[in-house]
Amino acid sequence: MPNATATIWDLTKGHRLRYGTALGSLVAAVALGYLVPLVPQAVLDGVLVDGGTRASAFTRRMIDAMGGTEFLQTRLWIPGLVMVAIAAVTGICTHVRTRLAASASEAVAKGLRDRLYDHIQRLPCPTLDKRESGDLLQRCTSDVETVRAFFASQVVEIGRALLMLIVPIPFIILLDWRMAIASVAIVPIIIGFSLVFFRRMRPLFLAKEAAEGKMTSTITENLTGIRVVRAFARQEFEKSKFASTSGAFRDEDMRLFRLFATFWATSDLLCFLQQIIVVATGLWLLTQGSLLVGEYFYCITAVTMFIWPVRMMGRILADLGKALVAIERAREILDTPDEHVGEPTEPASVMAHAKNLGGAEIVFQNVVFGFSKLEGTPPVLNGVSFRVPAGATLGLVGPSGAGKSTVAQLLLRLYDYTSGSITVDGRELRTIPRREIRGMIGTVMQQPFLYSKTLRENILISAAGHLNDEDAMCSAASIASVHESIEEFPQRYETQIGERGITLSGGQRQRVAIARSLVQDPRILLLDDALSAVDTHTESQILAGFHSREARHTTIIVAHRLSTLRHADIIVVLDRGRVIQQGTHDTLIAVPGMYRALWEIQTNLDDLDEPVAIGSVS
Amino acid sequence: MSLTPLDDEFKGKFDPRVWRKLLQYLNGYRWAVARLALGGVTIAAVEAYLPIINGRMIDRAVTDGSLGALGPLIALYVVLFAAFAACVFVFIKAAGELATGVGFELRRDSFAKLQDLSFSFFDTRPVGWLTSRLTSDCGRVANILPWAILDVFWGALLLTSVTIAMFVIDWRLALWTCAIIPLLAAASVVFQRIMLHSSRQSRRTNSAMTASFNEALLGVRTTKALVREESNLAEFERLSSEMRRWMLKNAVQGSIYLPLVMTIGAVGAAIALARGGSDVLAGHGLSVGKLITFMQFAVLFQHPIQELAQRFADIMNASSAAERVTSLLATEPAIKDAADPAGAAARIREVRFEHVTFAYKPGVPVLHDFNLTVRDGETIALVGATGGGKSTIVSLTARFYEPTEGRILLDGVDYRERSLHWLQSNLGVIQQVPHLFSGTVRDNIRYGKLDATDSEIEAAARQVNAHDMIGTLENGYGFQVGECGDKLSTGQRQLVALARAVLRDPQVFIMDEATSSVDTATERLIQAGIEAVLRDRIAFVIAHRLSTIRRASLIVVIDGGRIVEQGSHKQLIAKRGRYFELYTHQYAAEREAALFETGA
């Protein structure tokens, strides 16, 4: 995967020096680690056995460096100290290696997380519509974790295993070349065996994961449907259903255990075989007198040191495949173009919260828009035209699916219209940077999203850094008729909402969202069925509040209740993407049509008999 | 205020009682436990014996000088290794049996418990939270048990046998070498403790970070509309920095611990080399081979100590999981059958609410002094504003909850004295957003009567006019409805749920907005079909549709947890009260919808 290699290289940007130093300390730590048993080897051969007379030149040099055979005979604590000192320096190198590798990999992970977070916020809505949020979430969390582990441990582990294998060879060759060959005789078989094994293990892992997924969804389904289970008294049936998926998971898991048992037992046997080869060869050379005790000791120690990491190499290499996939998956998100490409990049605070210059004029001309580009799907908006003068109020009516909410989403540039023209204060919408236009608009949706923060933070969310603006907060909350409800909460405005706090009712959420958009003091106020969960009385209070601020913003209200729209300056009736009627309440009611029919239904409640013959309307 | 079940993840303290309860699950696995213990003991023995053989081989090779004399020792070497590998095979299998078996049983018992617990338990616990109790918590607990058992046996035996072997060979040198044990133990205990803290902190931060990602995805449109991208990112960066800090801290602690332990091990070997070397030179009877044995022992020491410390940290980490599992298993359902339930009557002829008051949360009653009697053949329509208490009445009738005060009588007997299973076997509940299980349409209808034949299923579907709709689906009755029925529209799900309830043939029907999402024409057909079913049964209907309400024998208007009006449709209309108001409002909405349906 050359692509993944490039990505990996790209990710280490800014941390390469640290990472490089980490790998350097790794080499040092491994090399020093193999020096430690050289000390007892030298002491054994150069001091203890036969007065050191048979020691090799290499051993002699080490002994001389420590003071010579005779000197050491009475001062054996010196080599002991040297050994501890080398071990300590090895330890320091290991520490530096782990620390730097961790600091580099954590930085990579943090950078990746931040970039992903930033990027998913900026993905265009059409892209987000196509993606499943569970999948995105997984890429941002567990995939990043896999990438992190790759840098923190896998790279290091592979490097370590390789070095552990390579570094002692020259030392052993220095002592005895025959021992060197014996030491690595079947190492390739061990590596190959474990690599093949872990490759073949993969389908079993997948099967286990699939079984676990099935079991989890049995639980989830049972818990979400617990009322049905109880109402039908089907507890026993559910238990046996769960027993079968949970049992299937157990069996898959056990299959893995069984295979692992075979693998570890076999690979342990192979490792032991390697050790026995070394021991047998060593002993044979020892009896021949061509190998010294200390040298023998060193060889068997070195083999035990590298044989266990080597055994793990197959597993690490198998994991490597997973890491490469995870890197690609994260990369794919980052490569999806965000919606601000080519737009000015000044901080949002400059553009978004520009001074309110009063309501803006909005003109739609022959606007066409379709979510789906498939042939034969009718567009959601099909030639919509209307004009809202600055500071005026537009009411949008029509059945669901008529395109009312789409008008709001186009204005916010969540989607871009296919053809026609939308202008705001004479500027073509397509040319206005998204952040600028969004900063001008205060939006309240039918099911508004509130952040898991306190009420205060939610309401004052667009007044960043002014969380103490009590007046703005309370007056916005009062206009939105939610101030009193908030005061009833024990912690008032400091009440935490969301997963870790209280759950607000639909109407309360709508009103909090209205307060939030009022704090924003927008030039355009978009209410997309935002009063649907608010009762009529409260609604008229809120509308009266809006009325008093009228000149500050142009208002677009999508509503179902015509009483909500009665005072609108222009009312547009939409049906299946087209404007079928347009006018004020008074002009629309004067002519026969959808609007008047609706109005009659909503006001004329005297006729309480069977529903009228519907076909006669319109 | 909802409780915050997510926090207790990180509070777990080690409580031996919790683990003792879990140990009971090992009873059925004595053989596996025995094999684990055996495996641990054998491996420790082999590990402790190997340095001794090594030493002997060296001594013999040096003194004897012939390979032939080494034959038996090499053979012993091979045998020990083979025994080791065989033990590895045996104990991994035993660990597997134990982990998967205990995991299965923990899940089975927890699941069974969840089937019995009352709704008040579920109100405060999100489904996702409960699901992870059964999946990750049970798995963690079950996976830790075999390795803990193995390590305890292995570690204890290895430590003692190495110590004994050293003292047997040379007790003075043994004393010197053993000086490092307290150091190793102290370092392990201290570091595992601080590493436990940082790993918990990073896990906590990690879940906050996941929540933050989730919020970013859910609220992406709002974020865009509010131009909040930068501020959100700034807040997220605080979390991700904290994550980095804790992860790094944990890694650094680990990077001190391991080298430290290894250096202490080297100190042991160095002491052995220095003291033992002098003994070899002085000719005190210590051979070179035995010296090498000693040095290998000094290094061997660190493994069990390290491993045991690590295992203990794992157990600490899993403590909160263990505690959650045991506390779930120990939870008593709030609603239970009386010790001696009254005999199950053949049918329910009367449901009577007597002064029923109910509160989900103490002090906040949602139903006050509610009185109502319903006899078979009657259909009661419950109407009123949302949150007025209609659904509570349904839940109380189904005994999902029990009255806080007052009582509910079934044929004159308090239903708390009857069997819960009997009552719920006689209920047919259809909810507004009906829950279907993944599987086919046929499976879902059969849920009403597990031994129903295909033709019975079809008859039930025809009764509620679901048959034609099902015919339009791919594979008809064999259509896979998807997880929670999400491949079907709400209206289609309502039809399937109705058929399921009709197949159930219950005494008491409860329809909570059961047909709100089917179109008006279909709804009329359903009504006609259901009317025949309801003829001699009791039915509670919550509905907005006029046609449904008007057919009821009694209309009860509920507001603020009380009955504000009751009577027939005609009586209530004439009264021009609350019902009239609701009715006229609803009437408008319905006609409007009809207007849009036909199109302008």
Short mmCIF file of C-alpha atoms in Angstrom, two decimals, chain B residues 10 140 192-206 243 246-247 249-251 253 313 317:
data_model
loop_
_atom_site.label_atom_id
_atom_site.label_comp_id
_atom_site.label_asym_id
_atom_site.label_seq_id
_atom_site.Cartn_x
_atom_site.Cartn_y
_atom_site.Cartn_z
CA PHE B 10 -13.86 4.66 37.09
CA ARG B 140 -13.85 -8.57 31.06
CA GLN B 192 1.03 -0.37 39.32
CA ARG B 193 -0.87 1.92 41.63
CA ILE B 194 0.08 5.15 39.90
CA MET B 195 -0.31 3.58 36.47
CA LEU B 196 -3.78 2.44 37.39
CA HIS B 197 -4.72 6.02 38.13
CA SER B 198 -3.44 7.41 34.86
CA SER B 199 -4.98 4.62 32.81
CA ARG B 200 -8.35 5.24 34.42
CA GLN B 201 -8.05 8.94 33.78
CA SER B 202 -7.29 8.35 30.14
CA ARG B 203 -10.21 5.98 29.79
CA ARG B 204 -12.48 8.55 31.33
CA THR B 205 -11.19 11.23 28.99
CA ASN B 206 -11.56 8.84 26.11
CA MET B 243 -6.14 12.60 26.55
CA TRP B 246 -2.83 11.09 30.48
CA MET B 247 -1.78 8.59 27.84
CA LYS B 249 1.81 10.00 31.60
CA ASN B 250 0.83 6.35 31.62
CA ALA B 251 3.44 5.48 29.00
CA GLN B 253 5.29 5.64 34.12
CA ALA B 313 -3.72 -3.99 38.24
CA ASN B 317 -9.22 -2.20 36.48
#
